Amino acid sequence: MSTTTERTARAVGTDPTAPRRSPAGQGRPQRGRRRTLGAGATPYLFIAPGFILFAVLILLPIFQAVQMSFFDWKIIPGAVSQFLGLDNYVRAFQDPHFWLSLTNSGIYMLFTVPPQIVLGLVIAVLLKRRSPTQPVFRVLFYLPVVTSWVVVSLLFKFLFADGGLVNFTLHDFLHLMSSDVSWLSGRWTALVAICALGVWKGVGWSMMIFLAALQGVPQSLEEAATMDGAGRWQRFRVVTLPAIWPSVVFVLVMLVIGGFNVFTSVLVMTAGGPGGQTDVVLTYMYDQAFANLDFGYGSALAVILAVIVFVLAVIQLRVFRDRGEELS
């Protein structure tokens, strides 16, 4: 009887002796799938707060600025902002003062970036060796970096004033000039003072980056080069420079971006004067947006500057990446 029942069950596909299978979607496979999905979502949960903050504080203002650049933007409640299309951008490229301010930004970048890189690297090499005074000099060189831009700009404004310390040193003490120079009353002399402030304040930052990179250079490579008869300059050029080249490129890109974004020192020391001759892009943008309440044109200037900086950064990364491959 039991044999007949088993044969019948096998015939209809319900063998009682066969192991029972869990219904689809139940059992251990589903729990494993849930664990996999939970583990995959965990990194995004940690990233979400930072990304939301980045979107609210960075991405949203960028989108808003780009949007405003296409309008004659009105801030008065209830006022209608007229759509202008590309008129603000055309106006910028036809504006002589915009080209003057862009030229001043470029001059500031050209005369502050190379000295910061060279001096920062030289100081980092000198401070690489351990000595009792090394921590003191590190603090002294890095102190201007953490000092407020407003404070140091006011300091340099007094130093380069008509009766300031610079004129006293060059005219009365060293007798290098026949008369005092009104540094902040002319375009080129004022740019000299502004660039001097930029170099003085930024050398410490470059120094710290290079110092960290130098400490990561393997000592064995320098010892091997010394045993091969290489001098200090040869060791630096063949061993040290290729090893720290990524840091050099990083510093260069960041300083170029910072050079085109100069603002506080110009605003405090000259306010763009005399007659707007020392305006940089950001001070001109600030005047258009907040003095003239032309937010659409000011936003267009900001977008143009952002595009210029982005293109320069990409070009630098590509050019100097290939240079780094040649050095290595």
PDB file of C-alpha atoms in Angstrom, residues 90-311:
ATOM      1  CA  VAL A  90      28.497  90.236 -24.410  1.00  0.00           C
ATOM      2  CA  ARG A  91      28.607  93.351 -22.247  1.00  0.00           C
ATOM      3  CA  ALA A  92      31.479  91.900 -20.226  1.00  0.00           C
ATOM      4  CA  PHE A  93      33.615  91.143 -23.277  1.00  0.00           C
ATOM      5  CA  GLN A  94      32.964  94.666 -24.571  1.00  0.00           C
ATOM      6  CA  ASP A  95      33.722  96.289 -21.215  1.00  0.00           C
ATOM      7  CA  PRO A  96      37.242  97.825 -21.098  1.00  0.00           C
ATOM      8  CA  HIS A  97      37.220  97.903 -17.307  1.00  0.00           C
ATOM      9  CA  PHE A  98      36.562  94.174 -17.160  1.00  0.00           C
ATOM     10  CA  TRP A  99      39.657  93.554 -19.281  1.00  0.00           C
ATOM     11  CA  LEU A 100      41.628  95.912 -17.033  1.00  0.00           C
ATOM     12  CA  SER A 101      40.523  94.035 -13.937  1.00  0.00           C
ATOM     13  CA  LEU A 102      41.259  90.682 -15.574  1.00  0.00           C
ATOM     14  CA  THR A 103      44.733  91.941 -16.518  1.00  0.00           C
ATOM     15  CA  ASN A 104      45.364  93.031 -12.927  1.00  0.00           C
ATOM     16  CA  SER A 105      44.282  89.601 -11.684  1.00  0.00           C
ATOM     17  CA  GLY A 106      46.672  87.984 -14.145  1.00  0.00           C
ATOM     18  CA  ILE A 107      49.518  90.282 -13.083  1.00  0.00           C
ATOM     19  CA  TYR A 108      48.890  89.445  -9.447  1.00  0.00           C
ATOM     20  CA  MET A 109      48.921  85.741 -10.243  1.00  0.00           C
ATOM     21  CA  LEU A 110      52.123  85.938 -12.307  1.00  0.00           C
ATOM     22  CA  PHE A 111      54.041  87.922  -9.685  1.00  0.00           C
ATOM     23  CA  THR A 112      52.895  85.979  -6.620  1.00  0.00           C
ATOM     24  CA  VAL A 113      52.740  82.319  -7.662  1.00  0.00           C
ATOM     25  CA  PRO A 114      56.389  81.727  -8.745  1.00  0.00           C
ATOM     26  CA  PRO A 115      57.909  83.448  -5.657  1.00  0.00           C
ATOM     27  CA  GLN A 116      55.634  81.468  -3.339  1.00  0.00           C
ATOM     28  CA  ILE A 117      56.666  78.185  -4.969  1.00  0.00           C
ATOM     29  CA  VAL A 118      60.399  78.954  -5.092  1.00  0.00           C
ATOM     30  CA  LEU A 119      60.665  80.511  -1.630  1.00  0.00           C
ATOM     31  CA  GLY A 120      58.385  77.892  -0.097  1.00  0.00           C
ATOM     32  CA  LEU A 121      60.481  75.082  -1.544  1.00  0.00           C
ATOM     33  CA  VAL A 122      63.779  76.669  -0.478  1.00  0.00           C
ATOM     34  CA  ILE A 123      62.552  77.243   3.075  1.00  0.00           C
ATOM     35  CA  ALA A 124      61.160  73.696   3.252  1.00  0.00           C
ATOM     36  CA  VAL A 125      64.529  72.249   2.206  1.00  0.00           C
ATOM     37  CA  LEU A 126      66.312  74.361   4.825  1.00  0.00           C
ATOM     38  CA  LEU A 127      63.859  73.344   7.554  1.00  0.00           C
ATOM     39  CA  LYS A 128      63.875  69.653   6.650  1.00  0.00           C
ATOM     40  CA  ARG A 129      66.826  68.857   8.893  1.00  0.00           C
ATOM     41  CA  ARG A 130      66.056  68.547  12.576  1.00  0.00           C
ATOM     42  CA  SER A 131      67.415  71.267  14.827  1.00  0.00           C
ATOM     43  CA  PRO A 132      66.437  72.889  18.138  1.00  0.00           C
ATOM     44  CA  THR A 133      65.184  76.014  16.345  1.00  0.00           C
ATOM     45  CA  GLN A 134      63.247  74.184  13.613  1.00  0.00           C
ATOM     46  CA  PRO A 135      59.808  74.320  15.345  1.00  0.00           C
ATOM     47  CA  VAL A 136      60.237  78.044  16.036  1.00  0.00           C
ATOM     48  CA  PHE A 137      60.984  78.869  12.405  1.00  0.00           C
ATOM     49  CA  ARG A 138      58.080  76.717  11.224  1.00  0.00           C
ATOM     50  CA  VAL A 139      55.710  78.686  13.417  1.00  0.00           C
ATOM     51  CA  LEU A 140      57.158  82.025  12.327  1.00  0.00           C
ATOM     52  CA  PHE A 141      56.851  81.221   8.619  1.00  0.00           C
ATOM     53  CA  TYR A 142      53.356  79.777   8.998  1.00  0.00           C
ATOM     54  CA  LEU A 143      52.015  82.553  11.240  1.00  0.00           C
ATOM     55  CA  PRO A 144      51.031  84.883   8.351  1.00  0.00           C
ATOM     56  CA  VAL A 145      48.948  82.085   6.818  1.00  0.00           C
ATOM     57  CA  VAL A 146      46.603  81.857   9.800  1.00  0.00           C
ATOM     58  CA  THR A 147      46.433  85.635  10.284  1.00  0.00           C
ATOM     59  CA  SER A 148      43.294  87.389   9.057  1.00  0.00           C
ATOM     60  CA  TRP A 149      43.459  88.848   5.558  1.00  0.00           C
ATOM     61  CA  VAL A 150      41.843  92.042   6.822  1.00  0.00           C
ATOM     62  CA  VAL A 151      44.431  92.460   9.574  1.00  0.00           C
ATOM     63  CA  VAL A 152      47.476  91.941   7.350  1.00  0.00           C
ATOM     64  CA  SER A 153      45.962  94.101   4.600  1.00  0.00           C
ATOM     65  CA  LEU A 154      45.555  96.973   7.054  1.00  0.00           C
ATOM     66  CA  LEU A 155      49.113  96.355   8.248  1.00  0.00           C
ATOM     67  CA  PHE A 156      50.545  96.572   4.729  1.00  0.00           C
ATOM     68  CA  LYS A 157      48.382  99.609   4.003  1.00  0.00           C
ATOM     69  CA  PHE A 158      50.127 101.445   6.832  1.00  0.00           C
ATOM     70  CA  LEU A 159      53.547 100.063   5.867  1.00  0.00           C
ATOM     71  CA  PHE A 160      53.184 101.384   2.297  1.00  0.00           C
ATOM     72  CA  ALA A 161      51.559 104.687   3.301  1.00  0.00           C
ATOM     73  CA  ASP A 162      53.240 107.960   2.308  1.00  0.00           C
ATOM     74  CA  GLY A 163      54.927 108.233   5.708  1.00  0.00           C
ATOM     75  CA  GLY A 164      55.094 104.519   6.340  1.00  0.00           C
ATOM     76  CA  LEU A 165      57.921 102.193   7.235  1.00  0.00           C
ATOM     77  CA  VAL A 166      58.707 101.246   3.627  1.00  0.00           C
ATOM     78  CA  ASN A 167      59.336 104.849   2.594  1.00  0.00           C
ATOM     79  CA  PHE A 168      61.324 105.502   5.774  1.00  0.00           C
ATOM     80  CA  THR A 169      63.538 102.466   5.131  1.00  0.00           C
ATOM     81  CA  LEU A 170      64.143 103.108   1.438  1.00  0.00           C
ATOM     82  CA  HIS A 171      64.431 106.904   1.594  1.00  0.00           C
ATOM     83  CA  ASP A 172      65.602 107.979   5.036  1.00  0.00           C
ATOM     84  CA  PHE A 173      67.550 104.917   6.169  1.00  0.00           C
ATOM     85  CA  LEU A 174      69.024 103.267   3.054  1.00  0.00           C
ATOM     86  CA  HIS A 175      68.864 106.394   0.827  1.00  0.00           C
ATOM     87  CA  LEU A 176      67.827 104.287  -2.167  1.00  0.00           C
ATOM     88  CA  MET A 177      65.203 106.828  -3.278  1.00  0.00           C
ATOM     89  CA  SER A 178      65.419 110.575  -3.675  1.00  0.00           C
ATOM     90  CA  SER A 179      61.907 111.105  -2.303  1.00  0.00           C
ATOM     91  CA  ASP A 180      59.018 109.211  -0.801  1.00  0.00           C
ATOM     92  CA  VAL A 181      56.840 107.161  -3.110  1.00  0.00           C
ATOM     93  CA  SER A 182      53.081 107.328  -2.892  1.00  0.00           C
ATOM     94  CA  TRP A 183      52.735 103.564  -3.253  1.00  0.00           C
ATOM     95  CA  LEU A 184      48.967 103.262  -3.092  1.00  0.00           C
ATOM     96  CA  SER A 185      48.222 106.238  -5.354  1.00  0.00           C
ATOM     97  CA  GLY A 186      49.310 104.667  -8.648  1.00  0.00           C
ATOM     98  CA  ARG A 187      48.365 101.496 -10.444  1.00  0.00           C
ATOM     99  CA  TRP A 188      51.774  99.842 -10.720  1.00  0.00           C
ATOM    100  CA  THR A 189      53.145 100.879  -7.341  1.00  0.00           C
ATOM    101  CA  ALA A 190      49.914  99.756  -5.666  1.00  0.00           C
ATOM    102  CA  LEU A 191      50.126  96.384  -7.441  1.00  0.00           C
ATOM    103  CA  VAL A 192      53.668  96.043  -6.101  1.00  0.00           C
ATOM    104  CA  ALA A 193      52.394  96.498  -2.556  1.00  0.00           C
ATOM    105  CA  ILE A 194      49.485  94.099  -3.091  1.00  0.00           C
ATOM    106  CA  CYS A 195      51.743  91.448  -4.633  1.00  0.00           C
ATOM    107  CA  ALA A 196      54.239  91.825  -1.771  1.00  0.00           C
ATOM    108  CA  LEU A 197      51.441  91.088   0.672  1.00  0.00           C
ATOM    109  CA  GLY A 198      50.341  88.049  -1.347  1.00  0.00           C
ATOM    110  CA  VAL A 199      53.846  86.566  -1.376  1.00  0.00           C
ATOM    111  CA  TRP A 200      54.488  87.280   2.310  1.00  0.00           C
ATOM    112  CA  LYS A 201      51.219  85.693   3.378  1.00  0.00           C
ATOM    113  CA  GLY A 202      51.353  82.644   1.101  1.00  0.00           C
ATOM    114  CA  VAL A 203      54.956  81.435   1.436  1.00  0.00           C
ATOM    115  CA  GLY A 204      54.223  79.673   4.723  1.00  0.00           C
ATOM    116  CA  TRP A 205      51.438  77.591   3.196  1.00  0.00           C
ATOM    117  CA  SER A 206      53.640  76.432   0.323  1.00  0.00           C
ATOM    118  CA  MET A 207      56.444  75.722   2.774  1.00  0.00           C
ATOM    119  CA  MET A 208      54.278  73.401   4.883  1.00  0.00           C
ATOM    120  CA  ILE A 209      53.067  71.421   1.843  1.00  0.00           C
ATOM    121  CA  PHE A 210      56.604  71.013   0.520  1.00  0.00           C
ATOM    122  CA  LEU A 211      57.943  70.130   3.953  1.00  0.00           C
ATOM    123  CA  ALA A 212      55.409  67.326   4.310  1.00  0.00           C
ATOM    124  CA  ALA A 213      56.314  66.058   0.840  1.00  0.00           C
ATOM    125  CA  LEU A 214      60.055  66.172   1.544  1.00  0.00           C
ATOM    126  CA  GLN A 215      59.634  64.098   4.671  1.00  0.00           C
ATOM    127  CA  GLY A 216      58.070  61.380   2.542  1.00  0.00           C
ATOM    128  CA  VAL A 217      61.063  61.040   0.205  1.00  0.00           C
ATOM    129  CA  PRO A 218      62.793  57.686   0.904  1.00  0.00           C
ATOM    130  CA  GLN A 219      66.143  58.233   2.585  1.00  0.00           C
ATOM    131  CA  SER A 220      67.549  55.211   0.796  1.00  0.00           C
ATOM    132  CA  LEU A 221      67.250  56.931  -2.586  1.00  0.00           C
ATOM    133  CA  GLU A 222      69.247  59.933  -1.424  1.00  0.00           C
ATOM    134  CA  GLU A 223      71.874  57.692   0.146  1.00  0.00           C
ATOM    135  CA  ALA A 224      72.191  55.687  -3.073  1.00  0.00           C
ATOM    136  CA  ALA A 225      72.598  58.899  -5.091  1.00  0.00           C
ATOM    137  CA  THR A 226      75.251  60.107  -2.642  1.00  0.00           C
ATOM    138  CA  MET A 227      77.162  56.850  -3.004  1.00  0.00           C
ATOM    139  CA  ASP A 228      77.066  57.295  -6.777  1.00  0.00           C
ATOM    140  CA  GLY A 229      78.823  60.646  -6.368  1.00  0.00           C
ATOM    141  CA  ALA A 230      75.836  62.960  -6.889  1.00  0.00           C
ATOM    142  CA  GLY A 231      76.093  66.437  -5.365  1.00  0.00           C
ATOM    143  CA  ARG A 232      73.337  68.278  -3.525  1.00  0.00           C
ATOM    144  CA  TRP A 233      71.886  69.888  -6.643  1.00  0.00           C
ATOM    145  CA  GLN A 234      72.026  66.608  -8.574  1.00  0.00           C
ATOM    146  CA  ARG A 235      70.321  64.738  -5.721  1.00  0.00           C
ATOM    147  CA  PHE A 236      67.610  67.367  -5.570  1.00  0.00           C
ATOM    148  CA  ARG A 237      67.045  67.368  -9.329  1.00  0.00           C
ATOM    149  CA  VAL A 238      67.193  63.597  -9.888  1.00  0.00           C
ATOM    150  CA  VAL A 239      65.793  62.205  -6.634  1.00  0.00           C
ATOM    151  CA  THR A 240      63.935  64.808  -4.588  1.00  0.00           C
ATOM    152  CA  LEU A 241      62.108  66.791  -7.273  1.00  0.00           C
ATOM    153  CA  PRO A 242      60.545  63.761  -9.037  1.00  0.00           C
ATOM    154  CA  ALA A 243      59.435  62.391  -5.660  1.00  0.00           C
ATOM    155  CA  ILE A 244      57.661  65.595  -4.630  1.00  0.00           C
ATOM    156  CA  TRP A 245      56.429  66.559  -8.106  1.00  0.00           C
ATOM    157  CA  PRO A 246      52.745  65.765  -7.363  1.00  0.00           C
ATOM    158  CA  SER A 247      52.923  68.179  -4.427  1.00  0.00           C
ATOM    159  CA  VAL A 248      54.501  70.847  -6.652  1.00  0.00           C
ATOM    160  CA  VAL A 249      51.662  70.489  -9.160  1.00  0.00           C
ATOM    161  CA  PHE A 250      49.074  70.643  -6.374  1.00  0.00           C
ATOM    162  CA  VAL A 251      50.603  73.820  -4.938  1.00  0.00           C
ATOM    163  CA  LEU A 252      50.832  75.399  -8.383  1.00  0.00           C
ATOM    164  CA  VAL A 253      47.186  74.720  -9.241  1.00  0.00           C
ATOM    165  CA  MET A 254      45.928  75.946  -5.873  1.00  0.00           C
ATOM    166  CA  LEU A 255      48.043  79.120  -6.004  1.00  0.00           C
ATOM    167  CA  VAL A 256      46.853  79.959  -9.517  1.00  0.00           C
ATOM    168  CA  ILE A 257      43.251  79.557  -8.390  1.00  0.00           C
ATOM    169  CA  GLY A 258      43.947  81.698  -5.340  1.00  0.00           C
ATOM    170  CA  GLY A 259      45.748  84.305  -7.446  1.00  0.00           C
ATOM    171  CA  PHE A 260      42.730  84.890  -9.662  1.00  0.00           C
ATOM    172  CA  ASN A 261      40.493  85.003  -6.577  1.00  0.00           C
ATOM    173  CA  VAL A 262      42.392  87.826  -4.875  1.00  0.00           C
ATOM    174  CA  PHE A 263      39.878  90.172  -3.270  1.00  0.00           C
ATOM    175  CA  THR A 264      40.316  91.212   0.366  1.00  0.00           C
ATOM    176  CA  SER A 265      43.789  92.727   0.070  1.00  0.00           C
ATOM    177  CA  VAL A 266      42.787  94.877  -2.915  1.00  0.00           C
ATOM    178  CA  LEU A 267      39.527  95.967  -1.305  1.00  0.00           C
ATOM    179  CA  VAL A 268      41.198  96.981   1.965  1.00  0.00           C
ATOM    180  CA  MET A 269      44.418  98.511   0.627  1.00  0.00           C
ATOM    181  CA  THR A 270      43.166 100.459  -2.415  1.00  0.00           C
ATOM    182  CA  ALA A 271      39.431  99.701  -2.844  1.00  0.00           C
ATOM    183  CA  GLY A 272      40.236  99.457  -6.546  1.00  0.00           C
ATOM    184  CA  GLY A 273      41.591 102.996  -6.715  1.00  0.00           C
ATOM    185  CA  PRO A 274      42.802 105.269  -7.990  1.00  0.00           C
ATOM    186  CA  GLY A 275      39.891 105.464 -10.407  1.00  0.00           C
ATOM    187  CA  GLY A 276      39.478 101.704 -10.569  1.00  0.00           C
ATOM    188  CA  GLN A 277      43.029 101.210 -11.874  1.00  0.00           C
ATOM    189  CA  THR A 278      43.825  98.481  -9.326  1.00  0.00           C
ATOM    190  CA  ASP A 279      40.511  96.668  -9.627  1.00  0.00           C
ATOM    191  CA  VAL A 280      40.687  92.894  -9.983  1.00  0.00           C
ATOM    192  CA  VAL A 281      37.830  90.763 -11.282  1.00  0.00           C
ATOM    193  CA  LEU A 282      36.353  90.084  -7.865  1.00  0.00           C
ATOM    194  CA  THR A 283      36.435  93.709  -6.697  1.00  0.00           C
ATOM    195  CA  TYR A 284      34.868  94.825  -9.987  1.00  0.00           C
ATOM    196  CA  MET A 285      32.225  92.120  -9.620  1.00  0.00           C
ATOM    197  CA  TYR A 286      31.613  93.229  -6.027  1.00  0.00           C
ATOM    198  CA  ASP A 287      31.130  96.859  -7.096  1.00  0.00           C
ATOM    199  CA  GLN A 288      28.737  95.928  -9.881  1.00  0.00           C
ATOM    200  CA  ALA A 289      26.648  93.626  -7.700  1.00  0.00           C
ATOM    201  CA  PHE A 290      26.558  95.428  -4.356  1.00  0.00           C
ATOM    202  CA  ALA A 291      27.352  99.054  -5.182  1.00  0.00           C
ATOM    203  CA  ASN A 292      25.439  99.342  -8.475  1.00  0.00           C
ATOM    204  CA  LEU A 293      22.939  96.562  -7.597  1.00  0.00           C
ATOM    205  CA  ASP A 294      23.542  95.042 -11.038  1.00  0.00           C
ATOM    206  CA  PHE A 295      23.431  91.450  -9.848  1.00  0.00           C
ATOM    207  CA  GLY A 296      22.966  89.992 -13.311  1.00  0.00           C
ATOM    208  CA  TYR A 297      26.152  91.547 -14.662  1.00  0.00           C
ATOM    209  CA  GLY A 298      28.048  90.758 -11.474  1.00  0.00           C
ATOM    210  CA  SER A 299      26.981  87.106 -11.738  1.00  0.00           C
ATOM    211  CA  ALA A 300      28.122  87.000 -15.364  1.00  0.00           C
ATOM    212  CA  LEU A 301      31.562  88.257 -14.311  1.00  0.00           C
ATOM    213  CA  ALA A 302      31.724  85.562 -11.648  1.00  0.00           C
ATOM    214  CA  VAL A 303      30.800  82.831 -14.138  1.00  0.00           C
ATOM    215  CA  ILE A 304      33.415  84.034 -16.630  1.00  0.00           C
ATOM    216  CA  LEU A 305      36.098  84.019 -13.932  1.00  0.00           C
ATOM    217  CA  ALA A 306      35.068  80.521 -12.826  1.00  0.00           C
ATOM    218  CA  VAL A 307      35.363  79.219 -16.397  1.00  0.00           C
ATOM    219  CA  ILE A 308      38.801  80.833 -16.830  1.00  0.00           C
ATOM    220  CA  VAL A 309      40.088  79.335 -13.579  1.00  0.00           C
ATOM    221  CA  PHE A 310      38.670  75.898 -14.438  1.00  0.00           C
ATOM    222  CA  VAL A 311      40.277  75.885 -17.887  1.00  0.00           C
TER     223      VAL A 311
END
